[in-house]
XYZ file of C-alpha atoms in Angstrom:
274
model
C 1.696 7.881 -19.075
C 0.262 8.961 -15.932
C 0.537 12.184 -14.629
C 2.007 12.120 -11.172
C 1.408 15.169 -8.782
C 3.789 15.010 -5.404
C 1.939 16.388 -2.478
C 2.622 17.597 0.580
C 0.203 16.500 3.368
C -1.259 19.385 5.430
C -1.385 17.277 8.930
C 0.085 17.339 11.938
C 1.632 14.246 13.313
C 3.587 15.583 15.948
C 0.772 15.240 18.526
C 0.444 11.678 20.118
C -2.641 9.921 19.242
C -4.967 7.539 21.207
C -3.767 3.920 21.372
C -7.285 2.842 19.378
C -7.208 5.635 17.500
C -9.552 4.114 14.721
C -12.906 5.008 16.516
C -11.674 3.247 19.665
C -11.715 -0.002 17.413
C -9.136 -2.465 18.336
C -8.967 -4.665 15.231
C -9.040 -1.961 12.906
C -6.440 0.166 14.631
C -4.097 -3.027 14.920
C -5.035 -3.679 10.800
C -3.944 0.027 9.527
C -0.965 0.324 12.115
C 0.267 -3.282 10.564
C 0.043 -1.724 7.405
C 1.585 1.377 8.222
C 4.899 -0.627 9.711
C 5.385 -1.924 6.370
C 5.371 1.311 4.485
C 8.884 2.927 5.419
C 11.201 -0.204 4.390
C 8.378 -1.303 1.946
C 7.908 2.208 -0.107
C 11.783 2.222 -0.385
C 12.136 -1.147 -1.962
C 9.474 -0.207 -4.202
C 11.365 3.155 -5.307
C 14.481 1.472 -5.545
C 12.922 -1.609 -7.972
C 11.422 1.278 -10.228
C 14.804 3.215 -10.263
C 16.494 0.074 -11.162
C 14.146 -0.938 -13.832
C 13.993 2.636 -15.377
C 18.044 2.663 -15.749
C 17.596 -0.577 -17.184
C 15.363 0.658 -20.018
C 16.811 1.522 -23.409
C 17.341 5.578 -23.905
C 14.231 5.932 -25.821
C 11.855 4.437 -23.225
C 13.673 6.099 -20.482
C 12.871 9.302 -21.782
C 8.928 8.178 -21.982
C 8.719 7.327 -18.517
C 11.613 9.688 -17.012
C 8.362 11.854 -15.694
C 6.033 9.321 -14.534
C 9.059 7.714 -12.770
C 9.716 10.757 -10.942
C 6.172 11.067 -9.815
C 6.337 7.821 -8.216
C 9.452 8.458 -6.927
C 8.315 11.382 -4.967
C 4.856 10.185 -3.879
C 6.318 7.221 -2.407
C 9.110 9.304 -0.816
C 6.100 11.298 0.572
C 4.445 8.117 2.056
C 7.432 6.789 3.336
C 8.273 10.075 5.680
C 4.691 10.405 6.787
C 4.545 6.629 7.931
C 7.892 6.885 9.601
C 6.135 9.856 11.585
C 2.997 7.705 12.511
C 5.241 4.537 13.427
C 7.133 6.931 15.993
C 4.066 6.769 17.711
C 3.635 3.240 17.736
C 7.253 2.674 19.312
C 6.149 4.933 21.929
C 3.080 2.947 22.598
C 5.410 -0.233 22.668
C 4.458 -2.208 19.329
C 7.036 -3.760 17.939
C 7.667 -3.990 14.104
C 8.095 -7.429 13.032
C 7.062 -6.643 9.442
C 10.032 -4.247 8.842
C 12.515 -7.190 9.546
C 10.952 -9.334 7.011
C 11.175 -7.118 4.311
C 14.684 -6.283 5.139
C 15.429 -9.791 4.604
C 13.557 -10.198 1.453
C 15.197 -7.129 0.149
C 18.452 -8.945 0.330
C 17.414 -11.824 -2.095
C 17.039 -9.465 -4.849
C 20.440 -7.868 -4.499
C 22.408 -8.674 -8.094
C 19.505 -10.298 -9.582
C 17.526 -9.221 -12.754
C 15.771 -5.984 -11.930
C 12.643 -7.755 -13.300
C 12.098 -9.905 -10.333
C 12.294 -6.859 -7.661
C 10.085 -4.812 -10.455
C 7.171 -7.865 -10.577
C 7.324 -7.917 -6.755
C 6.650 -4.132 -6.671
C 3.904 -4.590 -9.303
C 2.151 -7.223 -7.132
C 2.379 -5.047 -4.001
C 1.041 -2.189 -5.654
C -1.887 -4.221 -6.823
C -2.264 -4.693 -3.416
C -2.340 -1.216 -2.073
C -4.772 0.056 -5.046
C -7.236 -2.845 -3.954
C -6.734 -1.655 -0.265
C -7.058 2.008 -1.285
C -10.311 1.268 -3.638
C -11.812 -0.461 -0.832
C -10.917 2.470 1.670
C -11.998 5.121 -0.788
C -15.104 3.201 -1.074
C -16.071 3.022 2.279
C -14.513 5.984 4.142
C -17.059 4.931 7.260
C -14.112 2.189 8.207
C -12.352 5.424 9.487
C -15.501 7.436 10.913
C -15.041 8.312 14.267
C -11.492 8.777 13.789
C -9.250 12.151 14.280
C -9.902 13.989 11.080
C -5.761 14.134 10.756
C -5.725 10.406 10.469
C -8.609 10.037 8.561
C -6.756 12.338 5.808
C -3.616 10.446 6.045
C -5.303 7.452 5.431
C -7.438 8.410 2.400
C -4.861 10.639 0.822
C -2.458 7.871 0.840
C -5.202 5.658 -0.550
C -5.699 8.058 -3.228
C -2.242 8.348 -4.312
C -1.760 4.776 -4.238
C -4.806 4.542 -6.967
C -3.305 7.229 -9.051
C 0.509 5.356 -9.320
C -0.634 1.703 -9.356
C -0.020 1.727 -13.354
C 3.896 2.629 -13.015
C 5.509 -0.863 -12.046
C 3.237 -2.737 -13.969
C 4.108 -0.507 -17.217
C 7.551 -0.567 -16.619
C 7.947 -4.599 -15.951
C 6.055 -4.823 -19.583
C 8.422 -2.488 -21.142
C 11.332 -4.253 -19.772
C 9.934 -7.502 -21.619
C 8.876 -9.136 -18.109
C 6.813 -12.248 -19.131
C 3.571 -13.615 -17.900
C 5.283 -16.797 -15.860
C 7.468 -14.476 -13.636
C 4.128 -12.073 -13.227
C 2.147 -14.848 -11.969
C 5.546 -16.696 -10.040
C 5.956 -13.288 -8.245
C 2.386 -12.512 -7.817
C 1.716 -15.663 -5.553
C 4.789 -15.532 -3.594
C 3.907 -12.000 -2.710
C 0.228 -12.862 -1.647
C 1.809 -15.587 0.388
C 4.114 -13.356 1.988
C 1.692 -10.480 2.479
C -0.629 -12.732 4.158
C 1.829 -14.187 6.619
C 3.403 -10.911 6.987
C -0.037 -8.734 7.774
C -1.186 -11.481 9.922
C 1.553 -11.933 12.415
C 2.093 -8.382 12.706
C -1.602 -7.387 13.369
C -1.651 -10.471 16.104
C 1.581 -8.972 17.683
C -0.384 -5.605 18.110
C -3.451 -6.692 19.345
C -1.417 -9.283 21.799
C 0.960 -6.203 23.033
C -2.392 -3.669 23.528
C -3.901 -6.370 25.915
C -6.912 -6.705 22.907
C -6.041 -10.007 21.307
C -8.363 -12.116 23.580
C -11.329 -9.885 23.416
C -14.661 -11.404 21.842
C -15.273 -7.545 20.616
C -12.085 -7.337 18.742
C -12.994 -10.865 16.803
C -16.058 -9.556 16.114
C -14.680 -6.182 14.378
C -12.332 -8.661 12.331
C -14.908 -10.916 10.759
C -17.046 -7.495 10.155
C -14.073 -5.485 8.571
C -12.575 -8.624 6.699
C -15.899 -10.577 5.829
C -19.075 -8.502 6.414
C -21.114 -6.965 3.912
C -18.886 -4.265 2.900
C -15.575 -6.248 4.281
C -12.247 -5.890 2.800
C -12.010 -9.848 1.799
C -15.154 -9.524 -0.118
C -14.011 -6.497 -1.789
C -10.821 -7.277 -3.182
C -11.576 -11.164 -3.957
C -12.443 -10.337 -7.660
C -9.603 -7.595 -8.524
C -6.998 -10.029 -6.834
C -8.141 -12.870 -9.173
C -8.238 -10.692 -12.109
C -4.542 -10.265 -12.106
C -3.624 -13.740 -12.672
C -5.481 -13.041 -16.380
C -2.588 -12.899 -19.375
C -4.617 -9.737 -20.396
C -4.651 -8.140 -17.378
C -3.819 -4.329 -16.766
C -4.617 -2.162 -13.831
C -6.435 0.347 -15.815
C -8.958 -2.296 -16.186
C -10.036 -1.608 -12.556
C -9.711 2.298 -12.837
C -12.540 4.224 -10.738
C -12.725 8.014 -10.362
C -12.604 7.522 -6.454
C -8.971 8.765 -6.298
C -9.705 11.719 -8.444
C -12.713 12.844 -6.803
C -10.888 12.618 -3.280
C -7.959 14.382 -4.243
C -10.441 17.295 -6.120
C -12.295 17.469 -3.071
C -9.483 17.843 -0.751
C -7.081 20.305 -2.048
C -7.138 22.353 1.020
C -5.453 19.087 2.780
C -2.296 19.322 0.885
C -0.078 21.333 -1.074
C 1.473 20.195 -4.949
C 5.147 20.261 -4.445
C 6.228 19.278 -7.910
C 4.298 17.895 -11.203
C 5.742 15.697 -13.842
C 5.789 16.371 -17.510
């Protein structure tokens, strides 16, 4: 069981932000913007999948997971709301959200299906976000030079993603989900994620006029494949998910808890499970 606290982030997203808000870096800005574009509909998909799975459990297990599910839903709903505000600025900058359209099409495929399928997709995506979160919490310098409110947004989101990374995975196991389908949906989700994030980043760069600048691709190489790059950091955790005995807790660290403890002044707890 994971104790999850719902937190209200104390930042102001009413004010506009710079086009290249991530310290003037076009590629990093485009990458984070792309991820944010996926969150409102993506988080709603995760919420629905976890709720449906929880309802499908026998009564004793429903009671066992009730508090954790409430915390998960509360955290994800807060992420959805915050990133909707963030994405409103991107829309005003002329960026087009292609990823949301893809998520909506994928969501319709699961209507009326066994809830374990959507839950396996959710568990896979939660693994991705946990890997991204661990990378960002390990390398906060990626955001160095950005506005403090935006650094806070991304590090808070990362900390909470790491905090609730077990929920969908554990519910999948509790519902009798098997290893075969967990891997099938992990592979499919990996492919969909890579296609969608690449397309959205390229679209963002094209629309802000940065696609053909050498500096953009120098940053892309360093951010993804440099000594502290994202791909280098997540390759092993991605591979580990394929193991039959894998559990998200095997990749636990204390970075999430440390950030939340050291940054209590940046949020207000609005509810606790238990």
